[in-house]
mmCIF file of C-alpha atoms in Angstrom:
data_model
loop_
_atom_site.group_PDB
_atom_site.id
_atom_site.type_symbol
_atom_site.label_atom_id
_atom_site.label_comp_id
_atom_site.label_asym_id
_atom_site.label_seq_id
_atom_site.Cartn_x
_atom_site.Cartn_y
_atom_site.Cartn_z
ATOM 1 C CA VAL B 12 0.000 0.000 0.000
ATOM 2 C CA GLU B 13 1.379 3.398 -0.921
ATOM 3 C CA ILE B 14 -0.025 6.793 -0.005
ATOM 4 C CA THR B 15 1.430 9.848 -1.737
ATOM 5 C CA ALA B 16 0.744 13.577 -1.506
ATOM 6 C CA SER B 17 2.280 16.292 -3.656
ATOM 7 C CA LYS B 18 2.275 20.072 -3.651
ATOM 8 C CA ARG B 19 3.362 20.995 -7.164
ATOM 9 C CA THR B 20 5.657 23.904 -7.811
ATOM 10 C CA GLY B 21 3.487 26.969 -7.719
ATOM 11 C CA GLY B 22 4.794 30.108 -6.196
ATOM 12 C CA ARG B 23 8.014 29.618 -4.307
ATOM 13 C CA TRP B 24 7.842 26.073 -2.930
ATOM 14 C CA PHE B 25 6.998 22.422 -3.589
ATOM 15 C CA ALA B 26 6.733 19.272 -1.472
ATOM 16 C CA ASN B 27 6.204 15.517 -1.938
ATOM 17 C CA THR B 28 5.587 12.888 0.685
ATOM 18 C CA SER B 29 4.900 9.168 0.517
ATOM 19 C CA LEU B 30 4.360 6.260 2.854
ATOM 20 C CA LEU B 31 4.932 2.716 1.580
ATOM 21 C CA VAL B 32 3.847 -0.322 3.611
ATOM 22 C CA THR B 33 4.623 -3.814 2.289
ATOM 23 C CA LYS B 34 3.496 -7.143 3.749
ATOM 24 C CA ASN B 35 5.933 -9.822 2.603
ATOM 25 C CA HIS B 36 4.824 -13.372 1.962
ATOM 26 C CA ARG B 37 7.628 -15.035 0.019
ATOM 27 C CA TRP B 38 9.688 -18.191 0.012
ATOM 28 C CA ILE B 39 13.245 -17.553 1.197
ATOM 29 C CA GLU B 40 14.547 -20.089 -1.344
ATOM 30 C CA ALA B 41 13.039 -20.331 -4.817
ATOM 31 C CA TYR B 42 12.983 -24.129 -4.535
ATOM 32 C CA GLN B 43 13.966 -26.475 -1.740
ATOM 33 C CA GLU B 44 16.900 -28.686 -2.562
ATOM 34 C CA THR B 45 17.006 -30.638 0.702
ATOM 35 C CA PRO B 46 14.770 -31.284 3.711
ATOM 36 C CA ASN B 47 17.049 -28.887 5.618
ATOM 37 C CA SER B 48 15.283 -26.056 3.763
ATOM 38 C CA ASN B 49 11.968 -26.879 5.473
ATOM 39 C CA ASN B 50 12.890 -24.978 8.665
ATOM 40 C CA PHE B 51 11.265 -21.524 8.679
ATOM 41 C CA PRO B 52 10.954 -21.266 4.864
ATOM 42 C CA LEU B 53 8.786 -18.096 4.645
ATOM 43 C CA ASP B 54 9.412 -14.370 5.009
ATOM 44 C CA LEU B 55 6.251 -12.958 6.639
ATOM 45 C CA THR B 56 7.680 -9.565 7.660
ATOM 46 C CA TRP B 57 6.377 -6.029 7.188
ATOM 47 C CA ALA B 58 8.495 -3.302 5.559
ATOM 48 C CA VAL B 59 7.674 0.390 5.977
ATOM 49 C CA SER B 60 9.332 3.391 4.366
ATOM 50 C CA TYR B 61 8.518 7.097 4.444
ATOM 51 C CA ARG B 62 9.869 9.906 2.262
ATOM 52 C CA LEU B 63 9.479 13.654 2.470
ATOM 53 C CA ALA B 64 11.035 16.061 -0.028
ATOM 54 C CA GLY B 65 10.610 19.759 -0.486
ATOM 55 C CA GLY B 66 12.144 22.841 -1.984
ATOM 56 C CA TYR B 67 11.964 26.607 -1.718
ATOM 57 C CA GLN B 68 13.117 29.498 -3.906
ATOM 58 C CA LEU B 69 15.215 31.799 -1.747
ATOM 59 C CA PRO B 70 16.167 35.404 -2.542
ATOM 60 C CA PHE B 71 19.015 36.098 -5.009
ATOM 61 C CA GLY B 72 17.944 33.187 -7.236
ATOM 62 C CA LEU B 73 19.014 30.470 -4.787
ATOM 63 C CA ASN B 74 17.039 27.224 -4.665
ATOM 64 C CA ALA B 75 17.124 25.097 -1.511
ATOM 65 C CA SER B 76 15.765 21.582 -1.182
ATOM 66 C CA ALA B 77 15.879 18.731 1.292
ATOM 67 C CA LYS B 78 14.895 15.063 1.384
ATOM 68 C CA TYR B 79 14.196 12.893 4.431
ATOM 69 C CA GLN B 80 13.895 9.085 4.142
ATOM 70 C CA TRP B 81 12.917 6.705 6.943
ATOM 71 C CA PHE B 82 13.060 2.896 6.728
ATOM 72 C CA THR B 83 12.319 -0.028 8.998
ATOM 73 C CA GLY B 84 15.453 -1.957 9.894
ATOM 74 C CA THR B 85 16.720 -4.848 7.805
ATOM 75 C CA ALA B 86 15.102 -8.154 8.780
ATOM 76 C CA GLY B 87 16.970 -11.437 8.965
ATOM 77 C CA GLN B 88 17.083 -14.785 10.723
ATOM 78 C CA ARG B 89 19.616 -16.649 12.803
ATOM 79 C CA THR B 90 21.323 -19.609 11.164
ATOM 80 C CA THR B 91 23.563 -22.311 12.559
ATOM 81 C CA ILE B 92 26.431 -23.966 10.673
ATOM 82 C CA TYR B 93 27.270 -27.587 11.374
ATOM 83 C CA ARG B 94 30.764 -28.382 10.104
ATOM 84 C CA ALA B 95 31.593 -31.728 8.483
ATOM 85 C CA ALA B 96 34.426 -32.352 10.936
ATOM 86 C CA ASP B 97 33.668 -32.105 14.654
ATOM 87 C CA PRO B 98 36.077 -29.604 16.277
ATOM 88 C CA ALA B 99 36.085 -31.827 19.368
ATOM 89 C CA GLY B 100 37.270 -34.811 17.305
ATOM 90 C CA GLY B 101 33.928 -36.618 16.979
ATOM 91 C CA PRO B 102 32.691 -38.345 13.822
ATOM 92 C CA ALA B 103 32.438 -36.383 10.555
ATOM 93 C CA PHE B 104 29.327 -36.143 8.377
ATOM 94 C CA PRO B 105 29.522 -39.020 5.921
ATOM 95 C CA SER B 106 28.115 -37.248 2.842
ATOM 96 C CA SER B 107 28.193 -33.484 3.458
ATOM 97 C CA ALA B 108 30.886 -30.892 3.803
ATOM 98 C CA THR B 109 28.824 -28.397 5.822
ATOM 99 C CA ILE B 110 25.154 -28.040 6.767
ATOM 100 C CA THR B 111 23.541 -24.636 7.405
ATOM 101 C CA LEU B 112 20.136 -24.623 9.106
ATOM 102 C CA ARG B 113 17.772 -21.750 9.800
ATOM 103 C CA SER B 114 17.283 -21.473 13.563
ATOM 104 C CA ASP B 115 14.524 -18.828 13.805
ATOM 105 C CA GLN B 116 11.618 -17.379 11.856
ATOM 106 C CA PHE B 117 12.692 -14.793 9.236
ATOM 107 C CA GLY B 118 12.398 -11.355 10.840
ATOM 108 C CA SER B 119 13.141 -12.572 14.371
ATOM 109 C CA ASP B 120 16.337 -10.498 14.165
ATOM 110 C CA GLN B 121 15.763 -6.970 12.891
ATOM 111 C CA LEU B 122 17.981 -3.917 12.949
ATOM 112 C CA PRO B 123 16.558 -0.644 14.331
ATOM 113 C CA SER B 124 14.645 1.740 12.063
ATOM 114 C CA HIS B 125 16.660 4.644 10.689
ATOM 115 C CA GLY B 126 16.322 7.942 8.865
ATOM 116 C CA ILE B 127 18.626 9.839 6.497
ATOM 117 C CA THR B 128 18.425 13.532 5.527
ATOM 118 C CA ASP B 129 20.028 15.110 2.427
ATOM 119 C CA ALA B 130 20.049 18.813 1.438
ATOM 120 C CA ARG B 131 20.976 20.941 -1.586
ATOM 121 C CA VAL B 132 21.435 24.630 -2.397
ATOM 122 C CA ALA B 133 21.741 25.648 -6.057
ATOM 123 C CA LYS B 134 22.118 28.829 -8.091
ATOM 124 C CA THR B 135 21.553 29.101 -11.858
ATOM 125 C CA ILE B 136 23.180 31.924 -13.805
ATOM 126 C CA ALA B 137 21.964 32.803 -17.312
ATOM 127 C CA LEU B 138 24.816 33.514 -19.732
ATOM 128 C CA SER B 139 23.141 35.781 -22.278
ATOM 129 C CA VAL B 140 26.376 36.221 -24.208
ATOM 130 C CA LEU B 141 26.065 32.662 -25.542
ATOM 131 C CA GLY B 142 22.316 32.597 -26.238
ATOM 132 C CA ARG B 143 20.413 30.211 -23.959
ATOM 133 C CA SER B 144 23.458 28.987 -22.091
ATOM 134 C CA ARG B 145 23.264 28.571 -18.316
ATOM 135 C CA LEU B 146 25.715 27.801 -15.557
ATOM 136 C CA SER B 147 24.375 26.004 -12.475
ATOM 137 C CA LEU B 148 26.367 25.828 -9.243
ATOM 138 C CA ASN B 149 25.262 23.584 -6.391
ATOM 139 C CA VAL B 150 26.263 22.306 -2.976
ATOM 140 C CA ASP B 151 24.901 18.967 -1.748
ATOM 141 C CA MET B 152 25.148 17.584 1.765
ATOM 142 C CA PHE B 153 24.372 13.895 2.163
ATOM 143 C CA ASN B 154 23.551 12.415 5.587
ATOM 144 C CA VAL B 155 23.166 15.902 7.094
ATOM 145 C CA PHE B 156 22.842 14.674 10.699
ATOM 146 C CA ASN B 157 25.672 12.132 10.281
ATOM 147 C CA SER B 158 23.483 9.128 11.095
ATOM 148 C CA ASN B 159 25.410 5.910 11.603
ATOM 149 C CA ALA B 160 22.485 3.538 11.159
ATOM 150 C CA ALA B 161 23.312 -0.126 10.573
ATOM 151 C CA PHE B 162 22.170 -1.816 7.353
ATOM 152 C CA SER B 163 23.369 -5.392 7.833
ATOM 153 C CA GLN B 164 24.679 -7.735 10.486
ATOM 154 C CA ARG B 165 26.056 -11.260 10.877
ATOM 155 C CA LEU B 166 23.312 -13.716 11.806
ATOM 156 C CA VAL B 167 25.314 -16.954 11.931
ATOM 157 C CA SER B 168 25.426 -18.450 15.439
ATOM 158 C CA GLY B 169 28.835 -18.127 16.998
ATOM 159 C CA PRO B 170 31.171 -15.541 18.490
ATOM 160 C CA THR B 171 30.432 -12.909 15.789
ATOM 161 C CA PHE B 172 26.620 -13.216 15.940
ATOM 162 C CA GLY B 173 25.030 -9.754 15.787
ATOM 163 C CA TYR B 174 28.193 -7.970 14.578
ATOM 164 C CA LEU B 175 27.329 -5.061 12.289
ATOM 165 C CA THR B 176 28.785 -5.377 8.796
ATOM 166 C CA ALA B 177 27.538 -2.172 7.088
ATOM 167 C CA ILE B 178 26.534 1.291 8.312
ATOM 168 C CA SER B 179 25.455 4.524 6.601
ATOM 169 C CA PRO B 180 28.225 6.429 4.864
ATOM 170 C CA PRO B 181 29.417 9.501 6.807
ATOM 171 C CA ARG B 182 28.300 13.062 6.106
ATOM 172 C CA VAL B 183 29.502 14.104 2.647
ATOM 173 C CA LEU B 184 29.685 17.599 1.177
ATOM 174 C CA ARG B 185 29.762 17.801 -2.636
ATOM 175 C CA PHE B 186 30.270 20.853 -4.832
ATOM 176 C CA GLY B 187 29.099 20.742 -8.429
ATOM 177 C CA ALA B 188 28.715 22.791 -11.574
ATOM 178 C CA THR B 189 26.735 22.219 -14.763
ATOM 179 C CA PHE B 190 27.086 24.153 -18.009
ATOM 180 C CA GLU B 191 24.135 23.971 -20.428
ATOM 181 C CA PHE B 192 24.393 25.264 -23.992
#
């Protein structure tokens, strides 16, 4: 289900907002190769995302805009790896190298929800000497509030279970120019 509202550019400002809610009902594997795939085979999670974007025409021909995005955390499930050789010296599996089994329902481990804000200020200069040519200068700031939200984690049982493996990139400032002719 998606709900969207827009205020088109009219006057000095515009805005868009949307809310997307998704109920997942999917098989984690496209087809089951072994009976080991029968444990917790479905993803029955909910995913929610929200976006808000807007812009305003400032004095001196400056345009400012910002975008905020919010997402539910990444869902996953704990798995356990059974090695072919027993580390304690017990018997090895006769016909398999390694067996990985799902230990929990998909979505039982979920990272926290997070939001990211980006902003831009731009100025366009008409170059009448060259006809319709224009020069646009802009400054973008990504991850304005320097969020360090996690996007993925290790979900294999063991000493590194729950370790974060990816976070949001740091705040970035980018300067740009565009010449149109």
